[in-house]
XYZ file of C-alpha atoms in Angstrom:
535
model
C -4.155 42.096 18.821
C -5.054 40.351 22.084
C -3.046 37.388 23.392
C -6.275 35.391 23.726
C -6.885 35.742 19.987
C -3.448 34.296 19.241
C -3.916 31.372 21.632
C -7.340 30.640 20.128
C -5.717 30.680 16.702
C -3.140 28.109 17.861
C -5.957 25.767 18.872
C -7.693 26.104 15.491
C -4.732 25.171 13.294
C -5.611 22.252 11.026
C -3.617 19.126 11.884
C -3.890 17.080 8.689
C -2.900 18.310 5.231
C -5.311 15.984 3.408
C -8.199 17.889 5.007
C -7.043 21.264 3.688
C -7.752 22.799 0.284
C -4.790 22.867 -2.154
C -4.800 26.675 -2.145
C -4.392 26.753 1.636
C -1.626 24.162 1.481
C 0.246 26.290 -1.033
C -0.023 29.449 1.062
C 0.932 27.784 4.355
C 3.870 25.829 2.935
C 7.287 26.602 4.375
C 10.372 25.509 2.500
C 13.196 24.023 4.519
C 16.720 24.020 3.187
C 16.981 22.893 -0.448
C 13.894 20.658 -0.170
C 11.757 22.075 -2.988
C 14.820 22.460 -5.198
C 15.621 18.774 -4.756
C 12.037 17.728 -5.463
C 11.598 20.041 -8.460
C 14.145 18.166 -10.563
C 12.615 15.935 -13.222
C 14.144 12.714 -11.877
C 11.851 10.083 -10.401
C 12.198 10.187 -6.606
C 11.043 8.754 -3.312
C 10.210 11.126 -0.464
C 10.645 9.495 2.943
C 9.462 10.772 6.296
C 7.692 9.691 9.468
C 3.943 10.133 9.828
C 3.113 13.778 10.336
C 6.319 15.224 8.899
C 4.462 16.879 6.004
C 4.898 14.539 3.035
C 1.346 15.227 1.837
C 1.850 18.977 2.222
C 5.085 18.817 0.216
C 3.535 16.812 -2.648
C 0.472 19.068 -2.817
C 2.697 22.154 -2.935
C 4.914 20.585 -5.604
C 1.871 19.781 -7.749
C 0.545 23.327 -7.385
C 3.919 24.779 -8.311
C 4.254 22.629 -11.442
C 0.729 23.537 -12.580
C 1.685 27.192 -12.301
C 4.636 26.393 -14.585
C 2.238 25.039 -17.232
C 2.711 21.313 -16.554
C 0.099 18.735 -15.550
C 0.130 17.119 -12.136
C -1.882 14.181 -10.819
C -1.988 13.647 -7.054
C -3.114 10.188 -5.877
C -3.726 9.191 -2.269
C -3.060 5.451 -2.448
C -4.882 4.863 0.833
C -8.133 5.998 -0.822
C -8.099 3.674 -3.829
C -11.320 1.794 -4.477
C -10.468 -1.608 -3.045
C -8.034 -0.607 -0.309
C -10.287 -1.774 2.500
C -11.224 -5.139 1.038
C -9.439 -6.948 -1.764
C -5.944 -5.532 -1.140
C -5.862 -6.755 2.459
C -7.868 -9.950 1.909
C -5.226 -12.622 2.453
C -7.675 -15.357 1.449
C -7.236 -14.156 -2.131
C -4.074 -14.848 -4.096
C -1.369 -12.206 -4.351
C -1.688 -12.018 -8.177
C -5.412 -11.258 -7.862
C -4.889 -8.617 -5.161
C -1.935 -7.067 -6.996
C -3.822 -6.910 -10.297
C -6.738 -5.095 -8.692
C -4.281 -2.653 -7.118
C -2.675 -1.938 -10.496
C -6.075 -1.462 -12.134
C -7.252 0.945 -9.439
C -4.020 2.928 -9.645
C -4.237 3.287 -13.420
C -7.882 4.361 -13.178
C -6.906 6.935 -10.540
C -4.267 8.290 -12.950
C -6.900 8.370 -15.702
C -9.364 10.281 -13.492
C -6.658 12.712 -12.387
C -5.629 13.382 -15.976
C -9.226 13.913 -17.065
C -9.743 16.381 -14.223
C -6.536 18.222 -15.139
C -7.553 18.482 -18.810
C -11.026 19.768 -17.913
C -9.521 22.364 -15.573
C -7.090 23.644 -18.206
C -7.913 26.352 -20.736
C -5.096 25.240 -23.041
C -5.903 21.538 -23.446
C -8.502 20.263 -25.916
C -10.672 17.465 -24.539
C -11.571 16.360 -28.057
C -7.897 15.425 -28.544
C -7.195 14.038 -25.064
C -10.513 12.224 -24.644
C -9.863 9.323 -27.077
C -6.362 8.802 -25.666
C -7.697 8.705 -22.110
C -10.365 6.253 -23.261
C -7.616 3.995 -24.631
C -5.845 4.138 -21.266
C -9.050 3.232 -19.434
C -9.706 0.318 -21.809
C -6.163 -0.987 -21.361
C -6.549 -0.780 -17.598
C -9.892 -2.565 -17.455
C -9.517 -5.336 -20.018
C -11.263 -8.476 -18.754
C -11.044 -12.139 -19.659
C -12.877 -15.171 -18.250
C -10.605 -17.689 -16.583
C -12.165 -21.168 -16.360
C -13.530 -24.035 -18.518
C -14.642 -23.712 -22.127
C -17.390 -26.039 -23.431
C -18.384 -26.399 -27.111
C -21.796 -27.795 -28.098
C -22.728 -28.940 -31.641
C -26.366 -29.223 -32.764
C -27.443 -30.863 -36.083
C -30.948 -30.379 -37.519
C -32.878 -31.494 -40.654
C -35.315 -29.121 -42.295
C -37.834 -30.325 -44.955
C -39.803 -28.015 -47.261
C -42.709 -29.132 -49.582
C -44.229 -26.919 -52.287
C -47.455 -27.962 -54.161
C -49.155 -26.129 -57.059
C -52.228 -26.793 -59.288
C -53.650 -25.080 -62.379
C -56.855 -25.815 -64.339
C -58.879 -24.259 -67.197
C -62.330 -24.935 -68.825
C -63.219 -23.933 -72.399
C -65.583 -24.624 -75.397
C -64.351 -25.957 -78.711
C -65.990 -27.122 -81.916
C -65.859 -30.611 -80.555
C -67.392 -29.688 -77.232
C -66.267 -28.818 -73.783
C -62.497 -29.029 -73.064
C -61.022 -29.326 -69.565
C -57.277 -28.813 -69.024
C -55.266 -28.956 -65.849
C -51.655 -28.831 -64.554
C -50.352 -30.237 -61.324
C -46.879 -29.727 -59.850
C -44.928 -30.131 -56.626
C -41.441 -30.071 -55.067
C -39.842 -31.430 -51.928
C -36.636 -29.892 -50.499
C -34.563 -31.012 -47.516
C -31.921 -28.810 -45.822
C -29.485 -29.969 -43.134
C -28.163 -27.316 -40.707
C -25.522 -27.589 -37.971
C -25.066 -25.029 -35.191
C -22.204 -24.597 -32.698
C -22.451 -22.890 -29.311
C -19.527 -22.023 -27.003
C -20.162 -21.928 -23.278
C -17.674 -20.258 -20.883
C -17.723 -21.077 -17.206
C -15.297 -19.319 -14.882
C -14.393 -16.018 -13.221
C -13.948 -12.658 -14.894
C -10.476 -11.295 -14.172
C -8.549 -8.213 -15.209
C -5.716 -8.728 -17.652
C -3.076 -6.023 -17.966
C -0.823 -5.764 -20.999
C 2.017 -3.384 -20.239
C 2.596 -2.814 -23.945
C -0.982 -1.636 -24.453
C -0.793 0.624 -21.400
C 2.547 2.061 -22.513
C 1.151 2.721 -25.975
C -1.706 4.776 -24.508
C 0.740 6.713 -22.334
C 3.032 7.417 -25.287
C 0.078 8.827 -27.222
C -0.688 11.023 -24.221
C 2.938 12.135 -24.065
C 2.788 13.256 -27.710
C -0.284 15.373 -26.990
C 1.429 17.028 -24.040
C 4.190 18.331 -26.262
C 6.663 20.264 -24.127
C 4.503 19.975 -21.034
C 5.563 17.498 -18.345
C 3.257 15.159 -16.440
C 3.979 14.884 -12.695
C 2.496 11.783 -11.052
C 2.513 12.260 -7.261
C 1.817 9.072 -5.291
C 1.121 9.598 -1.594
C 0.630 7.139 1.313
C 2.620 4.372 -0.367
C 3.241 2.700 2.993
C -0.487 2.237 3.610
C -0.506 -0.489 0.947
C 0.155 -4.084 2.066
C 3.901 -4.722 2.023
C 3.614 -7.801 -0.194
C 1.814 -5.818 -2.930
C 4.089 -2.788 -3.051
C 6.735 -4.316 -5.380
C 4.020 -5.191 -7.925
C 2.818 -1.606 -8.104
C 6.437 -0.497 -8.282
C 7.018 -2.798 -11.245
C 4.036 -1.336 -13.111
C 5.340 2.182 -12.505
C 8.852 1.256 -13.615
C 7.696 -0.436 -16.828
C 5.213 2.248 -17.857
C 5.816 5.697 -16.350
C 9.579 5.529 -15.795
C 10.248 4.886 -19.489
C 8.405 8.078 -20.514
C 10.675 11.025 -21.190
C 8.209 13.709 -20.107
C 6.699 11.921 -17.094
C 8.062 12.350 -13.560
C 6.960 10.217 -10.612
C 7.352 11.195 -6.948
C 6.479 8.628 -4.254
C 5.924 9.588 -0.597
C 6.518 6.742 1.850
C 7.603 5.771 5.362
C 11.043 4.221 5.077
C 10.540 1.297 7.447
C 7.060 0.561 6.089
C 8.045 0.265 2.438
C 9.141 -2.586 0.221
C 9.964 -1.527 -3.313
C 11.644 -4.631 -4.698
C 11.476 -8.426 -4.814
C 14.730 -10.078 -5.857
C 14.661 -12.976 -8.291
C 17.160 -15.348 -9.826
C 20.159 -14.212 -11.879
C 19.917 -10.669 -10.469
C 16.414 -10.201 -11.844
C 13.920 -8.295 -9.750
C 10.337 -7.151 -9.546
C 9.629 -3.569 -8.545
C 11.816 -0.481 -8.186
C 15.499 -0.540 -7.292
C 16.257 2.505 -5.159
C 19.370 4.288 -6.344
C 19.120 2.821 -9.843
C 15.549 3.128 -11.153
C 14.993 6.062 -8.796
C 17.866 8.500 -9.089
C 17.694 10.320 -5.748
C 15.870 9.915 -2.456
C 14.802 12.767 -0.189
C 14.202 12.254 3.525
C 12.279 14.895 5.433
C 13.823 13.712 8.701
C 17.190 15.016 7.498
C 15.686 18.514 7.422
C 13.211 18.415 10.288
C 14.859 16.681 13.269
C 15.715 19.305 15.887
C 19.063 17.807 16.884
C 20.304 17.786 13.288
C 20.041 21.571 12.926
C 18.559 23.562 15.817
C 18.511 26.886 13.970
C 16.910 25.534 10.797
C 14.274 23.513 12.646
C 13.286 26.442 14.889
C 13.073 28.829 11.946
C 10.890 26.399 9.992
C 8.367 25.862 12.789
C 8.218 29.568 13.593
C 7.340 30.426 9.990
C 4.910 27.479 9.735
C 2.998 28.813 12.723
C 2.899 32.343 11.326
C 1.705 31.204 7.871
C -1.136 29.136 9.306
C -2.464 31.940 11.482
C -2.117 34.491 8.707
C -3.975 32.323 6.182
C -6.748 31.492 8.667
C -7.349 35.186 9.331
C -6.221 34.971 12.960
C -3.425 37.448 12.287
C -3.274 40.913 10.821
C 0.106 41.331 9.192
C 0.232 45.052 9.989
C -0.073 44.306 13.733
C 2.314 41.355 13.755
C 4.668 41.806 10.799
C 6.723 38.606 11.073
C 7.027 35.185 12.672
C 9.506 36.228 15.346
C 7.169 38.916 16.626
C 4.376 36.332 16.832
C 6.384 34.038 19.109
C 7.620 37.006 21.184
C 4.021 37.941 21.941
C 2.917 34.365 22.643
C 5.778 32.813 24.646
C 7.470 34.000 27.842
C 10.944 33.537 26.313
C 12.416 32.594 22.971
C 13.916 29.496 24.587
C 10.367 28.328 25.427
C 9.498 28.211 21.751
C 12.727 26.282 21.085
C 11.656 23.790 23.760
C 8.315 23.405 21.978
C 10.124 22.664 18.716
C 12.304 20.095 20.492
C 9.173 18.468 21.971
C 7.708 18.087 18.471
C 10.784 16.067 17.418
C 10.681 17.339 13.846
C 7.078 16.206 13.262
C 4.919 19.267 12.441
C 1.704 17.409 13.330
C 3.041 16.632 16.820
C 4.315 20.206 17.152
C 0.838 21.579 16.375
C -0.891 19.163 18.763
C 1.449 20.047 21.630
C 1.031 23.753 20.856
C -2.757 23.407 20.914
C -2.635 21.735 24.341
C -0.220 24.391 25.621
C -2.605 27.124 24.484
C -5.408 25.407 26.416
C -3.317 25.064 29.583
C -1.971 28.636 29.515
C -5.121 30.290 30.954
C -4.826 33.122 28.413
C -1.298 33.946 29.552
C 1.944 33.653 27.623
C 3.073 30.057 27.186
C 5.820 29.123 29.648
C 8.356 26.308 29.767
C 6.323 24.377 32.359
C 3.215 24.620 30.175
C 5.121 23.267 27.163
C 6.385 20.309 29.193
C 2.940 19.601 30.606
C 1.427 19.681 27.122
C 4.208 17.489 25.701
C 3.700 14.852 28.395
C -0.068 14.896 27.850
C 0.310 14.475 24.094
C 2.845 11.659 24.536
C 0.569 9.763 26.903
C -2.578 10.158 24.810
C -1.237 10.296 21.270
C 1.718 7.879 21.354
C 1.954 5.706 24.464
C -1.673 4.635 24.105
C -0.871 3.193 20.681
C 1.863 0.994 22.127
C -0.114 -0.242 25.122
C -2.084 -2.518 22.821
C 1.218 -3.970 21.529
C 2.693 -5.732 24.534
C 6.051 -6.692 23.013
C 6.626 -3.216 21.541
C 5.796 -1.638 24.890
C 8.243 -3.965 26.664
C 11.095 -3.122 24.316
C 10.429 0.612 24.736
C 10.667 0.233 28.506
C 13.922 -1.689 28.064
C 15.394 0.973 25.765
C 14.400 3.780 28.167
C 16.020 1.936 31.067
C 19.228 1.241 29.143
C 19.602 4.676 27.575
C 18.155 7.136 30.101
C 18.450 5.374 33.444
C 21.839 3.659 32.996
C 23.631 6.020 30.609
C 21.864 9.338 31.323
C 21.629 9.926 27.552
C 18.810 10.173 25.004
C 20.246 8.474 21.916
C 21.571 5.067 20.888
C 23.080 3.228 17.897
C 21.760 0.170 16.062
C 23.812 -1.914 13.653
C 22.605 -1.438 10.065
C 23.220 -5.105 9.214
C 19.955 -6.009 10.917
C 16.463 -4.540 10.922
C 14.439 -5.164 14.083
C 10.690 -5.394 13.628
C 9.866 -4.106 17.120
C 12.200 -1.147 16.680
C 10.384 -0.369 13.451
C 7.118 -0.307 15.404
C 8.624 2.186 17.865
C 9.773 4.335 14.967
C 6.354 4.103 13.348
C 4.724 5.211 16.613
C 7.158 8.177 16.730
C 8.570 7.285 20.151
C 12.058 6.882 18.655
C 13.477 9.034 15.860
C 16.357 8.699 13.398
C 19.079 11.336 13.614
C 21.735 9.950 11.278
C 22.237 6.858 9.140
C 25.262 4.666 8.526
C 27.741 6.223 10.923
C 30.886 4.722 12.481
C 31.536 4.095 16.176
C 34.558 3.503 18.383
C 32.963 0.429 19.933
C 32.867 -1.669 16.763
C 35.178 -0.364 14.094
C 34.266 -1.206 10.508
C 30.534 -1.612 11.179
C 27.927 0.985 10.346
C 25.092 2.153 12.575
C 21.840 4.096 12.470
C 21.523 6.724 15.197
C 18.186 6.835 17.051
C 16.985 9.142 19.803
C 14.177 8.715 22.305
C 11.102 10.897 22.024
C 10.867 13.993 24.229
C 7.811 12.504 25.921
C 9.872 9.544 27.193
C 11.830 11.756 29.579
C 9.992 15.089 29.906
C 8.726 14.183 33.380
C 12.348 13.571 34.453
C 13.608 17.011 33.429
C 14.771 18.905 36.503
C 15.322 15.719 38.521
C 18.464 13.702 39.243
C 17.257 11.048 36.767
C 17.097 13.428 33.792
C 19.319 12.627 30.794
C 22.437 14.792 30.692
C 22.953 14.854 26.933
C 22.383 13.124 23.665
C 25.484 10.910 24.012
C 28.536 10.250 26.112
C 31.499 11.181 23.944
C 35.241 10.955 24.341
C 36.553 14.507 24.710
C 40.219 13.722 25.264
C 42.060 10.458 25.592
C 40.743 8.751 28.700
C 38.108 11.411 29.500
C 34.446 11.534 28.509
C 31.675 14.084 28.655
C 28.002 14.403 27.789
C 27.319 16.172 24.514
C 24.036 17.729 23.364
C 24.696 18.292 19.671
C 27.038 15.689 18.162
C 29.569 16.474 15.490
C 29.464 14.724 12.144
C 32.166 12.345 13.373
C 30.326 9.773 15.501
C 33.440 7.699 16.175
C 33.982 9.592 19.439
C 30.679 8.292 20.845
C 31.120 5.612 23.504
C 28.918 2.860 24.920
C 25.971 3.852 22.733
C 25.265 0.602 20.855
C 22.156 -1.353 21.887
C 22.203 -5.140 21.520
C 18.617 -6.289 21.055
C 19.626 -9.920 21.482
C 20.240 -9.014 25.120
C 16.646 -7.840 25.371
C 15.418 -11.153 23.970
C 17.264 -13.073 26.683
C 16.073 -10.831 29.515
C 12.427 -10.334 28.534
C 11.895 -13.747 26.898
C 10.507 -11.887 23.888
C 11.912 -12.846 20.527
C 13.061 -9.844 18.509
C 12.530 -10.602 14.839
C 15.426 -9.479 12.692
C 15.882 -9.184 8.959
C 19.246 -9.236 7.245
C 19.381 -5.944 5.351
C 21.497 -7.520 2.631
C 18.688 -9.986 1.906
C 15.939 -7.387 2.208
C-alpha cells in the first residue's frame, strides 16, 4: 500500500461521532482501560468528559452492545430536542414554563425511541407495547387551560298551542243533523341553559404518578429485558433547567428496577441539583442518586498514562482506516505497523498524541493537517508541531478572541506558568470555582490532570491540577523559553528539579498554585468565583 493512500485516509477520517452510522461507531470503537466494564453495570451513572473526548461514541457503542445482549436502548441527543433553539433559551418566559416544555420533549423523545426499538425488534409485539406507549404519550402531553373561567346562564320560555276540530253531517227521521267537536290545548315550557367559557393559555401539566404508572406497565412487558436510557449532550441545556430534568429522571426512571440511565455531560457545564430548605433538593445528587461517575479525562489525558493513551490513539487510527476501506488488513496487519509506515519515528506519533491532549477529535484534526503538510512523505516531528500550532490558532484561540476577559486570563496563566516557572501545569484550590477558568477548560486550552490533590504550599487544602494545552507552548519548543517540565518538584530536602510525569503524591510539587485574585488586581478584570460548598 502506498504512503499517499494512508495520508489520504488520515484526511478522510470523520471528526464527529453524531455524523456516523451506529454500525461504524461500533466497529471503530476502542476500549480504554476498564471503561466499558464500568459503564456496563446496571447502576445509573454520569459520564463526564471535555468536548471531543468521545462521549457520544461511548454511549452509541454501549447502546449497540446492550441491544446485542437482548435489552432495549434509547439514545437521546438532548441538543436536538424540539424546542431547544427557542423556548428553552427564551429568558422572557418563566423557568417553570421552559422546564415543563423540556420535560415534555424529553419524555416524547423516550417514547419515540421506545417505539422505534419495538418496531426494530423481532421479539417484541407492538400490539402489546402500543397501548402502553400511548399511555406514556398521553401522560406526557396532558394539557390544561390556565386563566379565567366565566359561566353564563340563559333562561327561555317556550309556548306550544294545539287546536283540533271535528264535524259530521247526517240525515235522521227528524231531518238533517249537524254535529261538531272543537278542542284545543296551550302548553308553556321554561328552559334554562348554562355555558362555561374558558379564557387563558393552554399549558402542559405533568403528573409524575401517571408517568410512573405508564413506565411500570412498560417494565412489566419487558420482563427480564432491561431498558437503557442514554442521554447525551446534557451540558447543551440551559444550566437553570438542568436540575428540573434531573428531578423528572430521578422520580420516574431511577425508581424502576429494570431501567438504567446514563448521562453524558461536561463537568463544568453541568448543574444537577438545586438545594432547598431542610436538606431538600430538586434534581440529582451525584454520589447518592447516581452511584458512580466515570470521567473520560481520567483515561485519555496523555500525562496520566503515556502508554495507555498512545495505545488507544494508535488503535483508534487503525480501526477508522480499516472500516473506511483505506486499509487492507493483509498488507498492514496491526496498528503499530500502520504508524511505522506513516511516521518517521515512533516518538513522532507519541508527540502527536501529546498534542491532542487526550481529545480524539483534536488528535484527528491535527493528524489531518499533518497529512496535508507532509507532501506525501512520512510525518515528521516538525510537521506535527506545525499542524498542532495551526489547529490551536484556528480551532481554539479563535474561540477565545471573541471573549476578551477569557483571553486576558489565558495570557496571564501562560506568563505565570510557562514564562516565570518554565512549567506547563498549575494547581487551583477546589474551594472555589472560577468562571473564566471554566471557559478556558471548555475551550480545551487548559486540561484537568488530577482532582483533589494535596500540596506542600498549603497543607490541608485540596487542589485540582490543570495543564496548559500543547498549542500554548508548541512554538517555544526548542527555544530557551520552552517549558522544562510539567512541574517543579522537591527531589531532596532543599533541592528541586523539573519533572515530566508526576507521581501520585503531589505534595512534593512546589510553587504551583495560581491565585486568581492576583489576576483581578493586575488586569482590573473581576474573576467571578463560586463557593463549591454552596454549589
